[in-house]
């Protein structure tokens, strides 16, 4: 039962789904961009899901086949390749979003996401850092930075994000996918990059 719950939590807060879930969450708050039309929000959500979820997922499902078919990649971990392809996909999302009339905030999200994925790719060559916790740390970093910049505070939202991070970290430990150091390091990595970018840039 415990492992079933852990697996369910890992699926709900999967890194491929979290960018889309995070934007949906932000669109339901008064923290930012509440003036956008429903159609524009839908375009942003769909573009985000395709570039940060669907395309990386397709590569992940075929990653081993691609790796075996390209001799120069044979010694590179599939996980690292997945991060790199995801980074390229994020950058494609940045290009799509840049065509919209309110692109600045979302461009920053995609560029920051690309930076996080490059960092994960490099680290994963030597160490199995938790991508789940990196994604949740990034979500907390961006929300906290926005709150500080706007002078607004939503303690319930902060509490929900922290709880999601706590449950997900516990789930990764229960499933044996990461050790405590990898869980904490992932969260700190994601939080640091997104918080610094959105709070000081």
PDB file of C-alpha atoms in Angstrom:
ATOM      1  CA  UNK A   1       0.000   0.000   0.000  1.00  0.00           C
ATOM      2  CA  UNK A   2       2.804   2.391   0.901  1.00  0.00           C
ATOM      3  CA  UNK A   3       4.623   1.789  -2.384  1.00  0.00           C
ATOM      4  CA  UNK A   4       1.356   2.163  -4.313  1.00  0.00           C
ATOM      5  CA  UNK A   5       0.803   5.586  -2.737  1.00  0.00           C
ATOM      6  CA  UNK A   6       4.415   6.532  -3.387  1.00  0.00           C
ATOM      7  CA  UNK A   7       4.089   5.529  -7.044  1.00  0.00           C
ATOM      8  CA  UNK A   8       0.848   7.502  -7.371  1.00  0.00           C
ATOM      9  CA  UNK A   9       2.451  10.619  -5.891  1.00  0.00           C
ATOM     10  CA  UNK A  10       5.421  10.255  -8.234  1.00  0.00           C
ATOM     11  CA  UNK A  11       3.086  10.113 -11.226  1.00  0.00           C
ATOM     12  CA  UNK A  12       0.970  13.095 -10.138  1.00  0.00           C
ATOM     13  CA  UNK A  13       4.042  15.272  -9.537  1.00  0.00           C
ATOM     14  CA  UNK A  14       6.084  13.929 -12.432  1.00  0.00           C
ATOM     15  CA  UNK A  15       8.569  16.476 -13.894  1.00  0.00           C
ATOM     16  CA  UNK A  16       6.928  16.129 -17.309  1.00  0.00           C
ATOM     17  CA  UNK A  17       3.555  17.192 -15.887  1.00  0.00           C
ATOM     18  CA  UNK A  18       4.638  19.745 -13.308  1.00  0.00           C
ATOM     19  CA  UNK A  19       5.250  22.742 -15.641  1.00  0.00           C
ATOM     20  CA  UNK A  20       1.701  22.427 -16.977  1.00  0.00           C
ATOM     21  CA  UNK A  21       0.250  21.868 -13.504  1.00  0.00           C
ATOM     22  CA  UNK A  22       2.254  24.825 -12.196  1.00  0.00           C
ATOM     23  CA  UNK A  23       0.878  27.173 -14.863  1.00  0.00           C
ATOM     24  CA  UNK A  24      -2.653  25.946 -14.239  1.00  0.00           C
ATOM     25  CA  UNK A  25      -2.105  26.700 -10.559  1.00  0.00           C
ATOM     26  CA  UNK A  26      -0.763  30.193 -11.263  1.00  0.00           C
ATOM     27  CA  UNK A  27      -3.698  30.944 -13.544  1.00  0.00           C
ATOM     28  CA  UNK A  28      -6.053  30.209 -10.641  1.00  0.00           C
ATOM     29  CA  UNK A  29      -4.412  32.755  -8.325  1.00  0.00           C
ATOM     30  CA  UNK A  30      -4.229  36.533  -8.185  1.00  0.00           C
ATOM     31  CA  UNK A  31      -0.461  36.512  -8.199  1.00  0.00           C
ATOM     32  CA  UNK A  32       0.168  37.201 -11.869  1.00  0.00           C
ATOM     33  CA  UNK A  33      -1.221  37.475 -15.416  1.00  0.00           C
ATOM     34  CA  UNK A  34      -4.874  37.249 -14.335  1.00  0.00           C
ATOM     35  CA  UNK A  35      -5.817  39.679 -17.130  1.00  0.00           C
ATOM     36  CA  UNK A  36      -5.085  37.179 -19.899  1.00  0.00           C
ATOM     37  CA  UNK A  37      -8.003  36.009 -22.002  1.00  0.00           C
ATOM     38  CA  UNK A  38      -9.226  32.444 -21.740  1.00  0.00           C
ATOM     39  CA  UNK A  39      -8.091  31.705 -25.302  1.00  0.00           C
ATOM     40  CA  UNK A  40      -4.581  33.007 -24.659  1.00  0.00           C
ATOM     41  CA  UNK A  41      -4.327  30.952 -21.482  1.00  0.00           C
ATOM     42  CA  UNK A  42      -5.361  27.846 -23.415  1.00  0.00           C
ATOM     43  CA  UNK A  43      -2.696  28.494 -26.071  1.00  0.00           C
ATOM     44  CA  UNK A  44      -0.044  28.893 -23.362  1.00  0.00           C
ATOM     45  CA  UNK A  45      -1.144  25.738 -21.533  1.00  0.00           C
ATOM     46  CA  UNK A  46      -1.220  23.657 -24.725  1.00  0.00           C
ATOM     47  CA  UNK A  47       2.185  24.964 -25.863  1.00  0.00           C
ATOM     48  CA  UNK A  48       3.608  24.232 -22.424  1.00  0.00           C
ATOM     49  CA  UNK A  49       2.223  20.706 -22.333  1.00  0.00           C
ATOM     50  CA  UNK A  50       3.526  19.870 -25.805  1.00  0.00           C
ATOM     51  CA  UNK A  51       7.024  21.274 -25.293  1.00  0.00           C
ATOM     52  CA  UNK A  52       7.601  20.252 -21.654  1.00  0.00           C
ATOM     53  CA  UNK A  53       5.503  17.093 -21.461  1.00  0.00           C
ATOM     54  CA  UNK A  54       4.500  15.374 -24.688  1.00  0.00           C
ATOM     55  CA  UNK A  55       7.719  15.713 -26.699  1.00  0.00           C
ATOM     56  CA  UNK A  56      10.069  14.702 -23.842  1.00  0.00           C
ATOM     57  CA  UNK A  57       7.731  11.805 -23.001  1.00  0.00           C
ATOM     58  CA  UNK A  58       7.837  10.542 -26.581  1.00  0.00           C
ATOM     59  CA  UNK A  59      11.621  10.630 -26.514  1.00  0.00           C
ATOM     60  CA  UNK A  60      11.717   8.885 -23.130  1.00  0.00           C
ATOM     61  CA  UNK A  61       9.555   6.057 -24.491  1.00  0.00           C
ATOM     62  CA  UNK A  62      11.846   5.589 -27.490  1.00  0.00           C
ATOM     63  CA  UNK A  63      15.095   6.677 -25.828  1.00  0.00           C
ATOM     64  CA  UNK A  64      16.647   3.255 -25.480  1.00  0.00           C
ATOM     65  CA  UNK A  65      16.001   2.434 -29.114  1.00  0.00           C
ATOM     66  CA  UNK A  66      17.493   5.724 -30.255  1.00  0.00           C
ATOM     67  CA  UNK A  67      20.492   5.251 -27.991  1.00  0.00           C
ATOM     68  CA  UNK A  68      21.183   1.793 -29.344  1.00  0.00           C
ATOM     69  CA  UNK A  69      20.880   3.048 -32.908  1.00  0.00           C
ATOM     70  CA  UNK A  70      23.435   5.845 -32.583  1.00  0.00           C
ATOM     71  CA  UNK A  71      26.950   4.592 -31.958  1.00  0.00           C
ATOM     72  CA  UNK A  72      28.277   7.892 -30.570  1.00  0.00           C
ATOM     73  CA  UNK A  73      25.589   7.850 -27.865  1.00  0.00           C
ATOM     74  CA  UNK A  74      26.084   4.272 -26.708  1.00  0.00           C
ATOM     75  CA  UNK A  75      27.984   5.245 -23.574  1.00  0.00           C
ATOM     76  CA  UNK A  76      25.714   8.144 -22.624  1.00  0.00           C
ATOM     77  CA  UNK A  77      22.962   7.372 -20.047  1.00  0.00           C
ATOM     78  CA  UNK A  78      19.414   7.469 -21.413  1.00  0.00           C
ATOM     79  CA  UNK A  79      18.494   9.745 -18.502  1.00  0.00           C
ATOM     80  CA  UNK A  80      21.097  12.310 -19.583  1.00  0.00           C
ATOM     81  CA  UNK A  81      19.888  12.152 -23.176  1.00  0.00           C
ATOM     82  CA  UNK A  82      16.331  12.652 -21.973  1.00  0.00           C
ATOM     83  CA  UNK A  83      17.339  15.808 -20.104  1.00  0.00           C
ATOM     84  CA  UNK A  84      19.165  17.147 -23.154  1.00  0.00           C
ATOM     85  CA  UNK A  85      16.262  16.448 -25.515  1.00  0.00           C
ATOM     86  CA  UNK A  86      13.892  17.989 -22.963  1.00  0.00           C
ATOM     87  CA  UNK A  87      16.104  21.061 -22.868  1.00  0.00           C
ATOM     88  CA  UNK A  88      15.870  21.395 -26.653  1.00  0.00           C
ATOM     89  CA  UNK A  89      12.106  20.935 -26.393  1.00  0.00           C
ATOM     90  CA  UNK A  90      11.887  23.643 -23.712  1.00  0.00           C
ATOM     91  CA  UNK A  91      13.788  25.972 -26.003  1.00  0.00           C
ATOM     92  CA  UNK A  92      11.301  25.186 -28.788  1.00  0.00           C
ATOM     93  CA  UNK A  93       8.551  26.102 -26.337  1.00  0.00           C
ATOM     94  CA  UNK A  94      10.337  29.370 -25.690  1.00  0.00           C
ATOM     95  CA  UNK A  95      10.291  30.073 -29.421  1.00  0.00           C
ATOM     96  CA  UNK A  96       6.553  29.329 -29.672  1.00  0.00           C
ATOM     97  CA  UNK A  97       5.652  31.432 -26.649  1.00  0.00           C
ATOM     98  CA  UNK A  98       7.821  34.338 -27.847  1.00  0.00           C
ATOM     99  CA  UNK A  99       5.309  34.912 -30.660  1.00  0.00           C
ATOM    100  CA  UNK A 100       2.559  35.769 -28.166  1.00  0.00           C
ATOM    101  CA  UNK A 101       1.837  39.381 -27.124  1.00  0.00           C
ATOM    102  CA  UNK A 102       2.596  38.691 -23.435  1.00  0.00           C
ATOM    103  CA  UNK A 103       5.699  36.580 -23.828  1.00  0.00           C
ATOM    104  CA  UNK A 104       8.188  38.012 -21.302  1.00  0.00           C
ATOM    105  CA  UNK A 105       7.165  36.102 -18.175  1.00  0.00           C
ATOM    106  CA  UNK A 106       6.678  32.818 -20.022  1.00  0.00           C
ATOM    107  CA  UNK A 107       9.909  33.189 -21.969  1.00  0.00           C
ATOM    108  CA  UNK A 108      11.712  33.433 -18.642  1.00  0.00           C
ATOM    109  CA  UNK A 109      10.034  30.216 -17.468  1.00  0.00           C
ATOM    110  CA  UNK A 110      11.162  28.278 -20.541  1.00  0.00           C
ATOM    111  CA  UNK A 111      14.680  29.653 -20.513  1.00  0.00           C
ATOM    112  CA  UNK A 112      15.023  28.935 -16.790  1.00  0.00           C
ATOM    113  CA  UNK A 113      13.664  25.428 -17.410  1.00  0.00           C
ATOM    114  CA  UNK A 114      16.239  24.910 -20.150  1.00  0.00           C
ATOM    115  CA  UNK A 115      19.004  25.944 -17.743  1.00  0.00           C
ATOM    116  CA  UNK A 116      17.726  23.529 -15.090  1.00  0.00           C
ATOM    117  CA  UNK A 117      17.658  20.663 -17.595  1.00  0.00           C
ATOM    118  CA  UNK A 118      21.210  21.360 -18.766  1.00  0.00           C
ATOM    119  CA  UNK A 119      22.317  21.295 -15.121  1.00  0.00           C
ATOM    120  CA  UNK A 120      20.471  17.995 -14.581  1.00  0.00           C
ATOM    121  CA  UNK A 121      22.041  16.507 -17.696  1.00  0.00           C
ATOM    122  CA  UNK A 122      25.545  17.367 -16.524  1.00  0.00           C
ATOM    123  CA  UNK A 123      24.963  16.172 -12.955  1.00  0.00           C
ATOM    124  CA  UNK A 124      23.289  12.938 -14.077  1.00  0.00           C
ATOM    125  CA  UNK A 125      26.472  11.880 -15.847  1.00  0.00           C
ATOM    126  CA  UNK A 126      27.941  11.247 -12.400  1.00  0.00           C
ATOM    127  CA  UNK A 127      25.067  11.239  -9.919  1.00  0.00           C
ATOM    128  CA  UNK A 128      21.385  10.298  -9.799  1.00  0.00           C
ATOM    129  CA  UNK A 129      19.981  13.637  -8.612  1.00  0.00           C
ATOM    130  CA  UNK A 130      16.182  13.686  -8.178  1.00  0.00           C
ATOM    131  CA  UNK A 131      14.463  15.326 -11.148  1.00  0.00           C
ATOM    132  CA  UNK A 132      11.102  15.132  -9.330  1.00  0.00           C
ATOM    133  CA  UNK A 133      12.418  17.233  -6.479  1.00  0.00           C
ATOM    134  CA  UNK A 134      14.215  19.590  -8.862  1.00  0.00           C
ATOM    135  CA  UNK A 135      10.887  20.322 -10.572  1.00  0.00           C
ATOM    136  CA  UNK A 136       9.090  20.916  -7.268  1.00  0.00           C
ATOM    137  CA  UNK A 137      11.916  23.100  -5.973  1.00  0.00           C
ATOM    138  CA  UNK A 138      11.691  25.122  -9.198  1.00  0.00           C
ATOM    139  CA  UNK A 139       7.935  25.573  -8.722  1.00  0.00           C
ATOM    140  CA  UNK A 140       8.430  26.793  -5.161  1.00  0.00           C
ATOM    141  CA  UNK A 141      11.232  29.114  -6.286  1.00  0.00           C
ATOM    142  CA  UNK A 142       9.195  30.818  -8.982  1.00  0.00           C
ATOM    143  CA  UNK A 143       6.077  31.218  -6.831  1.00  0.00           C
ATOM    144  CA  UNK A 144       8.043  32.632  -3.906  1.00  0.00           C
ATOM    145  CA  UNK A 145       9.931  35.032  -6.199  1.00  0.00           C
ATOM    146  CA  UNK A 146       6.684  36.299  -7.749  1.00  0.00           C
ATOM    147  CA  UNK A 147       5.164  36.851  -4.316  1.00  0.00           C
ATOM    148  CA  UNK A 148       8.167  38.826  -3.144  1.00  0.00           C
ATOM    149  CA  UNK A 149       8.264  40.963  -6.292  1.00  0.00           C
ATOM    150  CA  UNK A 150       4.548  41.777  -6.138  1.00  0.00           C
ATOM    151  CA  UNK A 151       4.453  42.174  -2.373  1.00  0.00           C
ATOM    152  CA  UNK A 152       1.680  39.566  -2.121  1.00  0.00           C
ATOM    153  CA  UNK A 153       1.564  36.517   0.098  1.00  0.00           C
ATOM    154  CA  UNK A 154      -0.549  33.395  -0.285  1.00  0.00           C
ATOM    155  CA  UNK A 155       0.394  31.162   2.604  1.00  0.00           C
ATOM    156  CA  UNK A 156      -2.033  28.440   1.542  1.00  0.00           C
ATOM    157  CA  UNK A 157      -0.375  28.193  -1.855  1.00  0.00           C
ATOM    158  CA  UNK A 158       3.081  28.083  -0.272  1.00  0.00           C
ATOM    159  CA  UNK A 159       1.879  25.387   2.125  1.00  0.00           C
ATOM    160  CA  UNK A 160       0.449  23.266  -0.687  1.00  0.00           C
ATOM    161  CA  UNK A 161       3.669  23.447  -2.713  1.00  0.00           C
ATOM    162  CA  UNK A 162       5.797  22.577   0.321  1.00  0.00           C
ATOM    163  CA  UNK A 163       3.510  19.644   1.160  1.00  0.00           C
ATOM    164  CA  UNK A 164       3.746  18.408  -2.439  1.00  0.00           C
ATOM    165  CA  UNK A 165       7.528  18.565  -2.175  1.00  0.00           C
ATOM    166  CA  UNK A 166       7.549  16.740   1.147  1.00  0.00           C
ATOM    167  CA  UNK A 167       5.259  13.947  -0.030  1.00  0.00           C
ATOM    168  CA  UNK A 168       7.125  13.554  -3.309  1.00  0.00           C
ATOM    169  CA  UNK A 169      10.511  13.417  -1.583  1.00  0.00           C
ATOM    170  CA  UNK A 170       9.168  10.741   0.757  1.00  0.00           C
ATOM    171  CA  UNK A 171       7.735   8.840  -2.223  1.00  0.00           C
ATOM    172  CA  UNK A 172      11.079   8.816  -4.031  1.00  0.00           C
ATOM    173  CA  UNK A 173      12.759   7.447  -0.908  1.00  0.00           C
ATOM    174  CA  UNK A 174      10.110   4.752  -0.367  1.00  0.00           C
ATOM    175  CA  UNK A 175      10.435   3.626  -3.988  1.00  0.00           C
ATOM    176  CA  UNK A 176      14.228   3.538  -3.677  1.00  0.00           C
ATOM    177  CA  UNK A 177      14.660   5.846  -6.666  1.00  0.00           C
ATOM    178  CA  UNK A 178      16.813   8.352  -4.766  1.00  0.00           C
ATOM    179  CA  UNK A 179      18.632   8.697  -1.467  1.00  0.00           C
ATOM    180  CA  UNK A 180      18.139  11.676   0.915  1.00  0.00           C
ATOM    181  CA  UNK A 181      21.118  13.599  -0.481  1.00  0.00           C
ATOM    182  CA  UNK A 182      19.775  13.306  -4.041  1.00  0.00           C
ATOM    183  CA  UNK A 183      16.317  14.429  -2.902  1.00  0.00           C
ATOM    184  CA  UNK A 184      17.581  17.508  -1.053  1.00  0.00           C
ATOM    185  CA  UNK A 185      20.083  18.404  -3.768  1.00  0.00           C
ATOM    186  CA  UNK A 186      17.409  18.267  -6.452  1.00  0.00           C
ATOM    187  CA  UNK A 187      15.075  20.536  -4.498  1.00  0.00           C
ATOM    188  CA  UNK A 188      17.822  23.056  -3.764  1.00  0.00           C
ATOM    189  CA  UNK A 189      18.980  23.057  -7.399  1.00  0.00           C
ATOM    190  CA  UNK A 190      15.521  23.754  -8.821  1.00  0.00           C
ATOM    191  CA  UNK A 191      14.659  26.337  -6.177  1.00  0.00           C
ATOM    192  CA  UNK A 192      17.941  28.216  -6.493  1.00  0.00           C
ATOM    193  CA  UNK A 193      17.863  28.600 -10.274  1.00  0.00           C
ATOM    194  CA  UNK A 194      14.228  29.688 -10.552  1.00  0.00           C
ATOM    195  CA  UNK A 195      14.251  31.909  -7.456  1.00  0.00           C
ATOM    196  CA  UNK A 196      17.402  33.736  -8.524  1.00  0.00           C
ATOM    197  CA  UNK A 197      16.190  34.248 -12.094  1.00  0.00           C
ATOM    198  CA  UNK A 198      12.732  35.536 -11.190  1.00  0.00           C
ATOM    199  CA  UNK A 199      13.754  37.526  -8.127  1.00  0.00           C
ATOM    200  CA  UNK A 200      16.776  39.348  -9.519  1.00  0.00           C
ATOM    201  CA  UNK A 201      16.558  39.347 -13.321  1.00  0.00           C
TER     202      UNK A 201
END
